[in-house]
Amino acid sequence: MSMLIFSQTEENLILWTDTLVVDTDHRPTGLAQKAWALPDINVLVAATGTAEIALSFVENLNRASGLTDIEDVNGRATGVLQAIHDTLEAHVGNIGRSTIYVWGFPADGGKLVRYIYRSMNNYQPERYVGDQFGAKPSPPGRELEMPSSHEDVIELALQLQQINRDSEHGVPSGGELIATYLQRGDVRTQLIFQFPDLEESLKAIKERE
């Protein structure tokens, strides 16, 4: 998983993610959503890094009983993520770095919260509230500016795609650009852009079938 852009306020979130999935050799293997909603508890999960970490985490949350809000998710997240990571590494070896992002609203009516869990920090929680704009990877040498339109977001996404291509450790991004909107009581998605190399990626995917 390779690209993530978000704009967070105290009341809502817009998250943009690409859909290109690649293997360990960075060859396209498919297109997939990279953000997962848990509408019953008004929580949204996204990730960069190893897809299996995020998928297993979301599956665990969907099976869990008694979750009412993002704070309940945070109460179990570190232990679950550590166990998933250790199990996966035991089976396949080094899986690199992963970062899990979770947004949601406390059940007591509080402001929108973001938790970040980084494998390099053993998935210990980092909690954020308030206005923030961010992107991963971060464009080098300049401060991020809040986009004012879909066109601005698309331009940034294309820049991030090129950063991934140019970086020795970058993971290819592309496919489609999906916007996910979260506010209290509502989550929805919208396709806003197809990357110029989508047809090339689809051809590479089909050749692997």
Backbone as a ProteinNet text record, in pm:
[ID]
protein_1_A
[PRIMARY]
MSMLIFSQTEENLILWTDTLVVDTDHRPTGLAQKAWALPDINVLVAATGTAEIALSFVENLNRASGLTDIEDVNGRATGVLQAIHDTLEAHVGNIGRSTIYVWGFPADGGKLVRYIYRSMNNYQPERYVGDQFGAKPSPPGRELEMPSSHEDVIELALQLQQINRDSEHGVPSGGELIATYLQRGDVRTQLIFQFPDLEESLKAIKERE
[TERTIARY]
85.2	0	88.3	49.3	153.4	119	-7.5	-42.6	-160.1	-150.6	-259.3	-252.8	-366.3	-379.1	-502.7	-493.9	-612.3	-622.9	-747.3	-778.8	-876.3	-831.1	-908.9	-943.7	-1069.2	-1112.7	-1169.8	-1226.6	-1286.6	-1415.6	-1475.3	-1607	-1610.7	-1509.1	-1515.9	-1377.7	-1375	-1251.6	-1277.3	-1180.3	-1174.9	-1043.1	-1051.9	-935.1	-927.8	-810.3	-790.1	-688	-719.9	-628.9	-629.7	-516.3	-511.6	-559.5	-565	-618.1	-521.3	-401.1	-309.5	-247.2	-253.7	-191.3	-74.8	40.9	159.2	216.4	300.9	365.9	499.7	577.4	703.7	806.1	784.8	871.9	815.3	709.6	645.7	576.3	531.2	454.5	305.7	223.1	80.2	13.2	-69.5	-143	-294.6	-338.5	-481.5	-512.5	-641.8	-691.6	-779.2	-766.8	-843.7	-860.4	-967.8	-987.2	-876.7	-833.2	-731.6	-780.2	-911.8	-975.7	-1098.9	-1122.3	-1229.3	-1314.1	-1444.5	-1536.3	-1597.4	-1614	-1692.6	-1810.3	-1915	-2022.7	-2098.6	-2106.4	-2181.1	-2121.8	-1989.1	-1924.3	-1862	-1896.1	-1852	-1699.2	-1631.1	-1485.3	-1436.6	-1324.5	-1261.3	-1116.1	-1072.9	-936.5	-867.8	-741.5	-660.2	-518.8	-435.5	-301.8	-207	-79.5	27.7	120.2	187.5	274.5	215.8	225.9	185	33.3	-30	-175.4	-231.1	-161.9	-214	-231.6	-147.5	-161.9	-296.9	-326	-451	-572.2	-566.9	-681.1	-712.4	-608.7	-629.7	-681.7	-634.9	-680.5	-828.9	-868.7	-1009.1	-1096.8	-1050	-1125.8	-1144.1	-1038.6	-1047.3	-1150.5	-1150.9	-1246.6	-1389.5	-1409.6	-1544.1	-1595.7	-1505.3	-1546.3	-1563.2	-1503	-1502.8	-1642.9	-1674.4	-1802.3	-1778.4	-1877.6	-1870.2	-1802.2	-1762.8	-1701.6	-1809.8	-1792.8	-1893.6	-1839.8	-1707.1	-1651.9	-1501.7	-1437.3	-1294.9	-1210	-1255.6	-1176.8	-1176.1	-1285.1	-1285.7	-1188.8	-1186.6	-1092.4	-949.5	-919.7	-784.6	-746.6	-843.8	-814	-761.4	-791.9	-745.8	-644.9	-627.9	-552.1	-406.9	-334.8	-191.6	-166.5	-235.8	-215.7	-250.4	-360.3	-402	-299.9	-255.9	-159	-24.7	20	144.9	135.3	23.3	5.8	-0.4	-71.8	-80.1	58.2	131.6	264.8	358.5	360.4	449.8	414.2	284.9	241.2	280.2	260.2	293.4	443.4	522.9	668.3	717.9	652.9	693.1	671.2	573.3	541.2	619.1	643.7	702.3	833.1	876.9	999	971.1	1072.2	1060.9	952.7	859.4	749.2	760	869.7	887.9	801.6	787	714	568.8	482.7	341.7	293.9	198.5	134.9	-15.9	-85	-230.8	-289.5	-388.2	-457.3	-602.1	-651.7	-790.8	-853	-966.3	-1041.3	-1178.7	-1230.7	-1365.7	-1404.1	-1527	-1582.3	-1605.1	-1561	-1593.6	-1744	-1788.9	-1933.1	-1991	-1905.7	-1956.1	-1981.6	-1968	-1996.3	-1877	-1757.7	-1637.2	-1601.7	-1490.2	-1445	-1381.7	-1372	-1310.2	-1167.1	-1134.1	-1003.7	-933.5	-801.9	-719.4	-615.2	-606.3	-499.1	-408.7	-278.8	-180.6	-102.1	-82	-6.9	102.5	227.5	340.7	415	446.9	521.6	657.7	721.1	852.5	846	724.5	703.5	625	632	563.5	413.8	357	212.9	157.9	242.9	192.9	107.8	-1.7	-94.6	-42	-68.7	-46.5	-182.5	-225.6	-361.2	-358.4	-445.4	-450.2	-595.4	-617.7	-748.1	-725.2	-819.5	-808.8	-773.1	-762.6	-740.6	-599.8	-591.9	-462.2	-477.6	-376.5	-369.1	-238.6	-243.3	-121.8	-122.6	-5.1	9.3	125.2	113.2	221.2	232.6	351.6	475.7	467.8	555.2	559.1	645.8	595.8	678.6	804	921.8	1044.8	1066.4	1120	1163.6	1057	933	830.8	721.4	656.2	547.2	417.3	340.7	213.4	114.4	37.6	-68.2	-203.1	-301.6	-435.5	-492.6	-534.1	-594.1	-729.6	-761.9	-889.8	-991.2	-949	-1039.2	-992.1	-1079.4	-1038.8	-919.3	-915.6	-803.9	-671.7	-672.2	-550.5	-509.1	-607.8	-577.4	-519.6	-578.4	-529.5	-385.2	-355.6	-218.9	-121.7	-162.1	-77.6	-60.7	-168.4	-160.4	-63.6	-63.9	30	174	193.1	326.3	373.4	283	318.2	347.9	273	300	442.1	482.4	616.9	723.3	694.9	788.6	811.7	704.6	718.1	801.9	782.9	860.7	1009.4	1038.9	1177.1	1251.5	1177.6	1239.6	1287.9	1405	1460.1	1368.8	1303.1	1216.9	1068.2	1035.5	896	817.9	690.9	600.7	510.2	500.6	420.4	276.3	222.8	83	15.1	-115.9	-188.2	-326.1	-371.9	-507.2	-607.6	-685.1	-785.6	-761.9	-813.3	-806.9	-947	-959.5	-1088.4	-1092	-1198.2	-1220.1	-1320.6	-1286.3	-1376.9	-1407.7	-1535.6	-1580.5	-1637.4	-1591	-1639.4	-1686.5	-1807.4	-1857	-1943.8	-1983.8	-2060.4	-2187.6	-2199.9	-2319.7	-2319.7	-2209.1	-2211.9	-2071.7	-2059.4	-1935.2	-1972.2	-1901.5	-1931.6	-1804.7	-1806.3	-1688.9	-1726.2	-1623.1	-1643.9	-1517.6	-1533.1	-1422.3	-1402.3	-1280.1	-1259.3	-1156.3	-1079.4	-974.2	-922.6	-885.6	-813.7	-673.8	-573.2	-436	-405.9	-318.7	-291.7	-241.9	-175.8	-121.4	-214.7	-344.6	-438.7	-445.9	-458.4	-469.9	-344.3	-228.8	-104	-102.4	-150.4	-156.5	-254.3	-370.4	-469.6	-415.2	-340.8	-280	-179.9	-97.6	-0.3	-69.1	-179.8	-256.7	-314.5	-372.1	-432.5	-328.3	-208.3	-103	-58.4	-84.3	-45	-151.2	-269.7	-379.5	-357.1
-118.6	0	122.8	224.6	316	464.2	501.4	642.9	670.1	781.9	820.7	972.3	1038.6	1183.1	1205.1	1294.4	1316.5	1462.1	1505.5	1636.3	1615.1	1646.1	1619.5	1750.4	1762.6	1871.6	1810.6	1894.1	1842.5	1766.7	1787.1	1730.8	1633.3	1633.9	1544.9	1514.4	1417.5	1371.6	1347.2	1386	1338.9	1264.3	1141.5	1056.6	1015.6	1032.8	991.4	878.7	771.3	657.8	609.4	550.9	488	343.8	271.3	134.5	29	68.3	-27.7	-118	-249	-347.9	-411.5	-420.2	-478.5	-587.9	-674.9	-779.4	-728.4	-816.2	-775.5	-728.2	-763.5	-715.3	-591.2	-534.3	-412.1	-429.3	-552.2	-578.1	-573.6	-508.7	-498.9	-636	-653.1	-778.3	-756.8	-633.5	-609.1	-467.6	-438.1	-310.8	-341	-259.6	-286	-158.1	-152.7	-45.1	-50.4	66	71.9	146.6	163.9	218.6	134.8	107.2	17.2	84.1	89.3	151.4	47.5	84.2	7.8	96.7	98.5	196.9	184.7	65.2	47.9	128.7	152.9	230.5	358.7	392.5	519.1	533	427.2	423.2	393.6	454	430.8	390.8	285.4	234.6	246.9	289.2	292.4	250.8	226.9	177.3	205.2	210.9	201.7	89.7	27.3	-84.5	-216.5	-316.9	-452.5	-468.4	-503	-510.8	-612.4	-724.4	-830.2	-782.9	-689.1	-635.7	-566.2	-475.8	-400.6	-490.6	-582.6	-669.9	-757.3	-811.2	-895.5	-813.3	-690.1	-602.2	-569.9	-534.3	-502.6	-625.2	-741	-864.2	-889.3	-866.3	-883.6	-789.3	-663.2	-566.8	-605.3	-654.6	-695	-813.9	-898.5	-1015	-981.9	-875	-842.4	-801.2	-835.1	-795.5	-686.4	-601.9	-500.1	-371.1	-355.3	-230	-124.9	-7.3	97.6	222.5	244.1	364.5	348.4	454.7	450.2	423.6	466.5	442.1	293	223.4	77.9	12.1	62.7	9.6	30.5	149.3	176.9	86.5	51.5	-32	-169.7	-216.8	-349.2	-344.5	-228	-220.3	-264.3	-213.2	-242.5	-392	-457	-600.8	-682.7	-647.1	-719.9	-701.5	-578.6	-551.5	-619	-617.6	-685.4	-834.7	-895.2	-1038.9	-1070.5	-988.4	-1009.3	-997.8	-893.7	-870.7	-988.3	-1031.3	-1140.8	-1270	-1298.9	-1421.6	-1418.9	-1305.9	-1294.5	-1307.9	-1242.9	-1252.4	-1393.7	-1464.9	-1602.5	-1692.8	-1656.6	-1740.1	-1700.8	-1571.6	-1528.1	-1452	-1426.3	-1350	-1201	-1121.1	-976	-919	-843.6	-787.8	-636	-578.1	-433.8	-355.7	-227.6	-138	-121.9	-105.2	-76.4	31.7	110.3	211.8	200.4	191.8	180.3	311.8	362.2	485.8	451.3	505.6	482.3	616.6	648.4	770.4	732.2	815.2	791.8	891.6	878	969.9	897.8	955.6	896.6	892.4	789.3	772.9	883.6	954	1058.9	1191	1191.5	1312	1400.8	1351.2	1429.8	1452	1523.7	1559.2	1439.2	1449.3	1344.6	1318.1	1189.9	1146.3	1064.6	1082.1	995.2	925.7	793.7	716.5	664.1	667	608.5	502.8	387.9	276	237.5	257.1	232.2	107	21	-100.2	-65.7	43.5	81.7	128.2	155.7	192.6	84.2	-39	-154.8	-130.9	-51.3	-24.7	44.3	120.2	200.2	314.6	350.7	449.4	592.3	667.1	811.7	874.8	963.8	1018.7	1165	1199.6	1335.2	1382.4	1508	1572.8	1710.2	1755.2	1889.6	1890.6	2010.6	2027.4	1983.8	1902.5	1861.2	1809.6	1838.4	1784.8	1708.7	1589.7	1509.8	1421.7	1371.9	1283.1	1188.9	1070.7	972.7	906.9	915.4	974	1126.2	1186.3	1331.9	1389.8	1489.1	1551.7	1612.9	1579.2	1631.3	1777.9	1849.8	1986.1	2091.9	2057.9	2162	2124.8	2227.5	2207.9	2182.5	2086.7	2055.7	2169.6	2197.5	2296.8	2228.7	2274.7	2218.6	2239.3	2132.5	2149.9	2217.5	2295.9	2367.5	2305.4	2201.5	2139.3	1997.3	1919.5	1786.1	1794.1	1900.1	1914.8	1927.5	2001.2	2015.2	1880.7	1804	1672.1	1580.4	1583	1499.6	1537.2	1666.4	1710.7	1658.5	1665.1	1612.6	1461.9	1390.9	1245.4	1206.5	1280.5	1253.2	1280.1	1383.3	1411.2	1298.3	1248	1137.7	1011	987.7	872	879.9	999.4	1016	1000.5	1049	1031.2	883	804.7	660.5	596.9	642.6	588.3	620.9	741.9	787.7	737.2	697.2	656.3	511.3	488.4	352.5	258.2	309.9	226	254.2	333.7	365.9	247	241.2	136.6	198.3	138	198.1	224.5	335.8	370.5	397.9	396.7	420.5	358	315.8	262.2	375.7	385.7	490.9	568	689.9	770.4	775.9	725.5	715.6	813.7	893	980.5	914.7	911.2	859.5	971.6	994	1102.9	1043.1	1095.1	1047.9	1166.5	1156.9	1249.5	1170	1232.4	1156.4	1100.3	968.9	902.4	874.3	903.3	886.1	860.9	765.6	742.5	705	764.5	736.2	751.9	693.5	696.5	750.2	800.1	855.1	833.9	782.3	773.5	911.5	967.1	1101.2	1107.2	998.5	1008.5	870.3	854.5	735.5	778.6	714.5	750.8	722.4	803.6	788.1	650.1	579.1	447.1	333.5	364	260	146.2	178.4	73.4	-13.6	49.2	-26.6	-121.4	-74.1	-158.2	-273.9	-245.6	-351.3	-457.7	-415.4	-510.5	-600	-540.5	-619.8	-717.7	-674.3	-761.4	-879.8	-851.1	-958.1	-1058.6	-1012.8	-1103.1	-1198.7	-1164.8	-1251.8	-1356.7	-1341.3	-1433.6	-1570.5
0	0	0	-79.4	-120.8	-117.7	-109.7	-112.9	-21.1	52.5	141.4	157.7	139.6	159	244.7	345.1	428	470.6	489.4	544	659.2	780.1	901.2	971.8	1014.4	1100.7	1227.9	1312.2	1435.7	1409	1290.5	1263	1145.6	1057.7	942.4	887.9	798	735.1	587.2	503.9	366.1	349.2	303.7	284.7	138.3	77.8	-60.7	-64.7	-133.8	-147.3	-291.9	-333.7	-465.4	-452.8	-562.6	-558.9	-612.8	-655.9	-716.1	-610.1	-634.8	-547	-622.8	-556.8	-620.5	-530.9	-591.3	-513.7	-459.1	-399.5	-337.5	-440	-566.8	-674.7	-742.9	-681.6	-730.2	-865	-893	-1014.4	-981.6	-1065.3	-1037.3	-1027	-924.4	-907.3	-904.1	-889.7	-885.6	-841.8	-836.2	-784.6	-663.5	-559	-437.4	-356.6	-280.3	-183.8	-78.9	-31	73.1	196.1	204.7	324.2	353.2	481.6	521.2	628.9	605.1	699.6	791.1	917.5	1013.9	1052.6	969.3	985.9	1117.1	1174.4	1298.5	1413.1	1407.2	1513.2	1458.4	1332.2	1271.8	1273.9	1229.2	1228.2	1087	1049.7	920.3	942.4	873.5	884.5	748.5	749.2	627.5	665.1	563.5	593.5	479.6	512.9	415.4	461.1	365.4	399.9	356	440.2	406.7	415.9	303.6	298.8	397.9	416.7	503.5	648.2	692.4	827.9	841.8	749	755.2	738.4	642.2	617.1	737.8	800.3	918.4	1035.8	1048.2	1156.1	1139.4	1018.3	993.6	1016	972.1	995.5	1144.6	1223.3	1368.1	1428.7	1384.3	1437	1400.1	1279.6	1237.7	1317.3	1364.5	1443.4	1591	1636.5	1779	1825.4	1948	2006.9	2111.4	2130	2234.1	2195	2067.5	2025.1	2002	2061.1	2046.6	1977.5	1980.3	1919.1	1897.9	1854.1	1823.6	1947.6	2064.3	2184.8	2220.1	2193.3	2211.5	2112.9	1988.8	1889.8	1937.9	1987.2	2035	2152.1	2233.5	2348.7	2312.9	2192.5	2151.8	2038.1	1974.8	1850.5	1865.4	1964.8	1976	1989.5	2079.8	2100	1977.6	1910.9	1790.4	1679.2	1656.2	1549.8	1576.5	1700	1734	1704.1	1741.4	1718.1	1569.1	1491.9	1346.6	1284.3	1321.2	1265.8	1296.6	1422.3	1461.7	1390	1377.1	1309.4	1162.4	1098.2	956.2	933.8	1015.9	1000	1025.8	1117.5	1145.1	1025.2	942	826	700.7	681.1	553.9	569.2	691.8	711.2	721	699.4	713.7	622.2	679.5	600.9	589.1	633.9	620.8	718.5	689.7	778.7	735.3	833.6	807.7	903	856.3	940.3	923.6	1036.5	1037.5	1089.3	1016.6	1054.8	1088.5	1199.8	1239	1276.5	1212.8	1245.1	1299.1	1389.4	1439.2	1545.8	1591.6	1690.4	1823.1	1935.5	2065.3	2087	2156	2178.5	2265.1	2342.3	2430.7	2358.8	2226.3	2151	2125.8	2150.7	2131.6	1986.1	1967.7	1833.3	1762.8	1629.6	1549.6	1596.7	1610	1660.5	1553.2	1543.5	1459.1	1546	1532.5	1594	1483.1	1507.9	1416.7	1492.4	1427.7	1485.5	1386.1	1424.2	1334.9	1378.2	1281.8	1315.7	1374.8	1327.4	1378.3	1523.9	1573.1	1713.2	1786.3	1732.8	1792	1807.2	1716.1	1710	1835	1902.7	2014.5	1959.7	2026.9	1971.1	1977	1869.5	1865.2	1840.2	1927	1920.8	1876.1	1780.5	1727.1	1718.6	1754.3	1741.2	1679.9	1597.5	1542.3	1395.4	1340.4	1197.2	1158.3	1054.7	1003	860.4	778.7	643.7	632	570.4	560.2	436.5	402.8	287.4	311.4	253.3	258.5	121.5	57.3	108.7	114.4	194.4	204.9	94	22.3	-81.1	-19.3	-66.6	-6.1	-38	58.7	33.7	33.5	68.5	73	171.8	224.7	319.7	244.1	292.8	228.8	246.2	142.1	148.1	129.6	205.5	195.3	55.1	-13.6	-147.1	-136.7	-237.2	-237.1	-332.3	-407.5	-503.7	-533	-599.3	-643.4	-737.5	-819.8	-912.8	-839	-726.9	-646.8	-586.4	-541.2	-484.4	-591.7	-710.7	-820.6	-854.8	-860	-888.5	-782.5	-655.2	-548	-561	-593	-608.4	-719	-827.7	-937.1	-893.2	-811.2	-758.8	-667.5	-582.4	-492.4	-571.2	-678.6	-763.9	-820.2	-863.3	-918.4	-810.1	-689.9	-578	-552.9	-554.4	-534.5	-645.4	-766.6	-878.3	-864	-817.9	-810.9	-687.9	-585.7	-460.1	-467.1	-411	-407.2	-331.1	-228	-144.2	-165.5	-268.2	-292.2	-345.7	-308.6	-356.8	-462	-580.6	-687.2	-644.3	-689.2	-664.3	-797.9	-797.1	-921.9	-919.7	-1035.9	-1046.9	-1049.4	-943	-930.1	-801.1	-796.2	-674.7	-615.4	-492.8	-424.7	-308.4	-299.9	-184.8	-90.9	37.2	139.4	238.2	262.9	349.5	478.4	591.9	721.4	804.3	854.1	955	1050.9	1159.5	1258.2	1195.7	1199.1	1148.3	1000.2	928.8	783.7	730.6	637.8	565.5	422.4	323.8	184.4	100.8	-18.1	-104.9	-242.7	-313.7	-447.5	-530.5	-651.2	-745.7	-807.4	-796.9	-850.1	-962.9	-986.3	-1087	-1122.3	-1249.1	-1294.2	-1336.3	-1278.9	-1309.8	-1458.1	-1519.1	-1663.3	-1703.8	-1612.7	-1646	-1605.9	-1584.3	-1541.9	-1642.5	-1772.3	-1873.1	-1875.7	-1860.1	-1855.5	-1736.6	-1620.9	-1501.4	-1520.9	-1580	-1603.5	-1698.6	-1797.5	-1890.6	-1818.9	-1730.3	-1655	-1560.5	-1501.8	-1412.2	-1489.9	-1605.7	-1687.5	-1732.7	-1764.8	-1810.4	-1701.2	-1575.5	-1464.5	-1434.1	-1489.6	-1459.1	-1524
[MASK]
+++++++++++++++++++++++++++++++++++++++++++++++++++++++++++++++++++++++++++++++++++++++++++++++++++++++++++++++++++++++++++++++++++++++++++++++++++++++++++++++++++++++++++++++++++++++++++++++++++++++++++++++++

